[in-house]
Each structure stands twice: as C-alpha cells, then as structure tokens.
Short mmCIF file of C-alpha atoms in Angstrom, two decimals:
data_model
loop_
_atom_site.label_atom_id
_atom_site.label_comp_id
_atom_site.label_asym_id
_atom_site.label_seq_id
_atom_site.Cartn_x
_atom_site.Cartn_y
_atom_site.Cartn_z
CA UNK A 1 -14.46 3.94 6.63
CA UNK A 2 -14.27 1.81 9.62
CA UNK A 3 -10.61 0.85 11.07
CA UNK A 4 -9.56 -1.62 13.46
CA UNK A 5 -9.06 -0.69 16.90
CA UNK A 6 -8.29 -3.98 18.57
CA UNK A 7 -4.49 -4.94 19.87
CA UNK A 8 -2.28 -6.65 16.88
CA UNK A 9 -1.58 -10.03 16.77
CA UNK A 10 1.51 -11.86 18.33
CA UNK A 11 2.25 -12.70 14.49
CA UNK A 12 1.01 -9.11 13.47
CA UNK A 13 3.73 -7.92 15.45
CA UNK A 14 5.90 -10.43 14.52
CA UNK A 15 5.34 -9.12 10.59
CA UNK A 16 5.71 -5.09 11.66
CA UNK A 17 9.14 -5.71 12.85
CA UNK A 18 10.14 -7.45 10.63
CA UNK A 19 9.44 -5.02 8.21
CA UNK A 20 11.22 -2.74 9.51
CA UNK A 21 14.26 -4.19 10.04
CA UNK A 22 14.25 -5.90 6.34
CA UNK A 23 13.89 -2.06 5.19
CA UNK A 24 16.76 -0.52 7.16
CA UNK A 25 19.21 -3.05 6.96
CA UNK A 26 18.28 -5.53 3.42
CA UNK A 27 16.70 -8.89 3.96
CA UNK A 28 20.16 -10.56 4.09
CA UNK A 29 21.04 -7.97 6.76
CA UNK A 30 19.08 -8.99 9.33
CA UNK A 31 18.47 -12.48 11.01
CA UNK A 32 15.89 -14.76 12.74
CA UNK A 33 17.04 -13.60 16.08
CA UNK A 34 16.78 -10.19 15.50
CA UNK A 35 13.25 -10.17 14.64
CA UNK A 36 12.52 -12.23 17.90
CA UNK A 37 14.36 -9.76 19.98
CA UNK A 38 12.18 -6.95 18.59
CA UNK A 39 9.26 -8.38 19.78
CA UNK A 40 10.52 -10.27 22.68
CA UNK A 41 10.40 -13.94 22.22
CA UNK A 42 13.56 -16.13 21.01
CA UNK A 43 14.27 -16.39 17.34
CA UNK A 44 13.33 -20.58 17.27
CA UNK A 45 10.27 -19.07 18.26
CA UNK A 46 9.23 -17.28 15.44
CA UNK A 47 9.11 -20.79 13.97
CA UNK A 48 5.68 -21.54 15.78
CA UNK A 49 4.38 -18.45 13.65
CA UNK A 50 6.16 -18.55 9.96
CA UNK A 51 8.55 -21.14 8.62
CA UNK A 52 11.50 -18.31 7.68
CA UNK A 53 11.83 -14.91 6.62
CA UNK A 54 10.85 -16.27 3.07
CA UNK A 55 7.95 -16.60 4.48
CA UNK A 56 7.58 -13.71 6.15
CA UNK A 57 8.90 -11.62 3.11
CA UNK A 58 6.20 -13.37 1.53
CA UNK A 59 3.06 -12.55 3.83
CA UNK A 60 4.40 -8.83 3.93
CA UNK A 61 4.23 -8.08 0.65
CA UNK A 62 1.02 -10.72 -0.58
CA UNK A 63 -0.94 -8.75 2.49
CA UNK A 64 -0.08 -5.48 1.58
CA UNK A 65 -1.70 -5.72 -2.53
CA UNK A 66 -4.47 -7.81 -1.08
CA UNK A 67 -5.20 -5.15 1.96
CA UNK A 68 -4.69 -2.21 -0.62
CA UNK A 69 -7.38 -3.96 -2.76
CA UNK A 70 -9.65 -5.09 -0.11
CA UNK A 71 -9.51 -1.78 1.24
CA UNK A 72 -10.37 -0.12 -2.27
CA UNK A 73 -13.30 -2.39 -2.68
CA UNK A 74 -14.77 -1.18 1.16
CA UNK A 75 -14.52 2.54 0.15
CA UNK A 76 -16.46 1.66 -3.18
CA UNK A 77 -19.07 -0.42 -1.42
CA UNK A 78 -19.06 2.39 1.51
CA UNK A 79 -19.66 4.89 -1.77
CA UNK A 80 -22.27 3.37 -2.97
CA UNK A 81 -24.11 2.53 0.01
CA UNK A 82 -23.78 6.20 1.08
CA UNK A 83 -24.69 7.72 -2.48
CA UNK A 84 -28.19 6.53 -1.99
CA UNK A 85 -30.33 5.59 -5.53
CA UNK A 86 -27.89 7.58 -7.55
CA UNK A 87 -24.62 6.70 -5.49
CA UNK A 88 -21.89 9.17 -4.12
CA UNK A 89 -20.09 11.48 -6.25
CA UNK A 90 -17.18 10.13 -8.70
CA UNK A 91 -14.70 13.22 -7.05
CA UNK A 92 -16.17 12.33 -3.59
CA UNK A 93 -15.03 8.30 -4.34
CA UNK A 94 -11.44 9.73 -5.58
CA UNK A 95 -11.06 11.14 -2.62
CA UNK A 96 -12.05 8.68 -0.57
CA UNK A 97 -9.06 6.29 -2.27
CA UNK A 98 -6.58 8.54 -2.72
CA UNK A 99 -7.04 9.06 1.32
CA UNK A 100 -6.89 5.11 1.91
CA UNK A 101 -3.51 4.82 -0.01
CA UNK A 102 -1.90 8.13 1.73
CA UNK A 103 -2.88 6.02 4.99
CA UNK A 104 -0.84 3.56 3.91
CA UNK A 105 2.16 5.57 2.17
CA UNK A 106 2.24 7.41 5.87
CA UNK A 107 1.88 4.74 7.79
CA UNK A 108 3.39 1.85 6.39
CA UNK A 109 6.50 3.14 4.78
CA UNK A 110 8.74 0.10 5.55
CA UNK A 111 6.57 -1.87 3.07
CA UNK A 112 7.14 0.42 0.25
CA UNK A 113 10.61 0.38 0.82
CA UNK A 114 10.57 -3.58 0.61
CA UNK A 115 8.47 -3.94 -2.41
CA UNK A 116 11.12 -2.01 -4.59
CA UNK A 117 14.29 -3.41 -3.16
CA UNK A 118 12.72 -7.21 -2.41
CA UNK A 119 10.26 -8.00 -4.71
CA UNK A 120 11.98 -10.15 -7.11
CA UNK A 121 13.11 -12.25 -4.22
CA UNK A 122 9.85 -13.90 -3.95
CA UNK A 123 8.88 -17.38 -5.21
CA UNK A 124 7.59 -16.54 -8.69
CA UNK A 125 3.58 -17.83 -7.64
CA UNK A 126 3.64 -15.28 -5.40
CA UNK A 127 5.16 -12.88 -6.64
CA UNK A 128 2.83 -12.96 -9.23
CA UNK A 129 -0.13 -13.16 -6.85
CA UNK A 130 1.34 -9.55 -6.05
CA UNK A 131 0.71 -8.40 -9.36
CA UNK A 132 -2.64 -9.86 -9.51
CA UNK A 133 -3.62 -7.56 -6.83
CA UNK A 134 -1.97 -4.80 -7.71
CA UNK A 135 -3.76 -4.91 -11.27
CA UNK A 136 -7.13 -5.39 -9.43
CA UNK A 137 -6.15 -2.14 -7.61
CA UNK A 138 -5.40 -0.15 -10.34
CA UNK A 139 -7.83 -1.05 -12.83
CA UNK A 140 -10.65 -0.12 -9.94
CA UNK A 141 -8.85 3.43 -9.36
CA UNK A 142 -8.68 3.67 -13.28
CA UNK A 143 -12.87 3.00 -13.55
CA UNK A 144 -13.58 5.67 -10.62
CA UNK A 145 -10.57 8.05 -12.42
CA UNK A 146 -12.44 8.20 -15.64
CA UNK A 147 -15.87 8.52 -14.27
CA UNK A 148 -14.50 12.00 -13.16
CA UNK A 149 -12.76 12.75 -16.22
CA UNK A 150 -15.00 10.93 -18.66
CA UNK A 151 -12.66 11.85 -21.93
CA UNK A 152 -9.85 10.50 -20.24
CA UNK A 153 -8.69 7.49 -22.30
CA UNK A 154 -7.72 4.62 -20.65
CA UNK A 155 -4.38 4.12 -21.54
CA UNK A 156 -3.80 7.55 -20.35
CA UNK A 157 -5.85 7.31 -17.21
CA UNK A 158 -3.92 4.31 -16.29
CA UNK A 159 -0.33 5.71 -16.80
CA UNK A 160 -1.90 8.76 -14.45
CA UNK A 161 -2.87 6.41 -11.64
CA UNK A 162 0.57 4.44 -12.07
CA UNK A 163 2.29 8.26 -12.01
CA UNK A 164 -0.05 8.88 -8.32
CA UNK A 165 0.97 6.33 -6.98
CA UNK A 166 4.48 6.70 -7.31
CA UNK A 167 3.89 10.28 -5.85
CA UNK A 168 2.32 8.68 -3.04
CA UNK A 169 4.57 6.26 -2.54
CA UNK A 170 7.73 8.70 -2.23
CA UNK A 171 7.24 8.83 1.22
CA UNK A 172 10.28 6.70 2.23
CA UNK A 173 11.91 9.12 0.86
CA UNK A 174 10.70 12.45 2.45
CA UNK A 175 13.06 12.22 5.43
CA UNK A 176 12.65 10.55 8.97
CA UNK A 177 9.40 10.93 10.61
CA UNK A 178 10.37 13.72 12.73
CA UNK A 179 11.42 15.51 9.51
CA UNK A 180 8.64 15.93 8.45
CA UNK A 181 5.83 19.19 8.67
CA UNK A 182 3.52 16.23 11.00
CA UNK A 183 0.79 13.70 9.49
CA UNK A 184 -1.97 15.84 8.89
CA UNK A 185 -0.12 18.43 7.07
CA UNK A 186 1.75 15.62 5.00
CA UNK A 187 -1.43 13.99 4.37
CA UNK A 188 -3.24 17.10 2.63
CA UNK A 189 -0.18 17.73 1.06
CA UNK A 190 -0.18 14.56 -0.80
CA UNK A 191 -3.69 14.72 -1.36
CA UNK A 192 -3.57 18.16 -2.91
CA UNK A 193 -1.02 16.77 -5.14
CA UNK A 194 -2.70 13.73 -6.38
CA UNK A 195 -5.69 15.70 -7.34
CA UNK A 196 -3.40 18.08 -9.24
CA UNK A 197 -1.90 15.58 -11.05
CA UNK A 198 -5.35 13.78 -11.98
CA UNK A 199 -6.26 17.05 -13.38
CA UNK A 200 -3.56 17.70 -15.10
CA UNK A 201 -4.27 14.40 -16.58
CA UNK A 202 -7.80 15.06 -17.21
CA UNK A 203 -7.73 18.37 -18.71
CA UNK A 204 -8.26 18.89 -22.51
CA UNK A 205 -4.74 18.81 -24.77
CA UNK A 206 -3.67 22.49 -25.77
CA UNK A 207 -4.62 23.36 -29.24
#
C-alpha cells in the first residue's frame, strides 16, 4: 500500500501536537498557547488554521474514522486489483487490514487515547459522523472476516472484530515507547494475536 512521503502540513502539525498534549494532560489541561509553542508560532496564530481546540478536537477525531476507513477501502481495492480475475486471498486481505490498523495503534497512540477520554465532548453531528465511519469500518472488516471463516455468523463475527480492535488499540497502554520490545517486534506481536483471536472466533463450537 502506498504511504505518503511528503513533509506535513503547517496545520498537520498543528493537529499532531495537539494531540498529544490533549492526551497527556486532558483537553481542559492544556491551552491555545501551548499548542502554538509546540510548533512554534504564537497561540492567536493557530486562529488562521482552526477556530479553537473544539475544533481541533473535532478534526482529530472526524480524520482519524474517515482515514481508518479510507485506508480500509485502498487495501480492498489494492486486493482486488492484485488478485487478478479471481482476486487476492480472503486471509491475504485480513492481513493486509489488520496491518493498516496496527500502523495506526503504533503510530498514532495519542488518538486512541483521546477517542476514549474525549469523545463525548464533541458536538453531537459530529460525533455522530464518528460513528458513521467507524460502522463503515467495521462492517467492511466483518465482510472480509467471514469470507475467511464462512460459518462465522455475523453477529459473532462482528463482536470478534469489535474484541480486535480493542486488542489493537491497547497500545496506550503497553508502556512508553522506549518500553517497549521496538516496532517491528510489537507489530508481529499484535498481528499474531489478532489472527489468534479471529480463529478462535472462527473455529467450530466444542461438542
């Protein structure tokens, strides 16, 4: 899957900071000038980019379901393409999402942190816009799921993507960075995990 390689934004950078700070110290714990400081420009300035931390808050959390999804939806197409007449594997598409969301359970870790503790401060269109998404997401892991396991139900495949994902997204709390065994090694772990669970899942009910 392709990634971007060109420099962030001024309000990209703007966005990661803030993040960050709203996860370490609570959204109420940090103010305008802070966030300029971190990225070096006064906080009236931020003004030119986003109208308040509302709306930053906002943009954080709306990006992240809609990135998650849009990023689904490339590794599908990217499948399919790939697959040729009778398209890729279901376990090889599996894969290929559970490695997209480990990417961003490693590497975006503030965000996880500020969906559970600042969700429900959002204005309720958009927090439901979140939920939107995040229903889009799941219910296109849930289709691939279920073309692997075919007598998965989907109730039950459903509650075992919801149960992945809250594996993967543990990762704020696994320690600081430099607790950890390094990316790679944290990355297969995860994986190896996931696919455990969806087995788990998948396989027939004892007798």
């Amino acid at each position: 899957m392709a990634t971007r390689t060109d420099a962030p934004t001024r309000r990209e950078q703007i966005l990661k900071e803030a993040a960050r700070l709203f996860a370490e110290r609570g959204f109420h714990g940090v103010g305008v000038d802070e966030i300029g400081a971190a990225v070096g420009i006064s906080g009236p300035g931020l003004y030119r980019h986003f109208a308040g931390k509302d709306a930053m808050l906002a943009e954080l959390l709306v990006g992240i379901s809609g990135r998650l999804l849009t990023g689904a939806k490339l590794r599908l197409k990217e499948a399919a393409t790939a697959g040729g007449e009778d398209g890729t594997a279901p376990e090889t598409v599996l894969d290929s999402l559970i490695e997209g969301h480990i990417d961003f359970a490693l590497d975006d870790r503030p965000l996880i942190t500020l969906h559970d503790r600042e969700l429900d401060r959002l204005r309720e269109s958009d927090r439901k816009l979140v939920r939107q998404l995040q229903r889009q997401y799941v219910e296109l892991w849930v289709d691939v799921l279920r073309k692997v396991y075919p007598a998965l139900a989907e109730p039950a495949a459903r509650s075992a993507v919801h149960s992945v994902f809250g594996l993967l997204n543990s990762t704020p709390h696994l320690g600081r960075r430099g607790a950890l065994p390094g990316r790679g090694a944290t990355a297969e772990l995860l994986h190896r995990m996931a696919r455990g669970a969806f087995a788990a899942a998948g396989a027939p009910a004892p007798a």
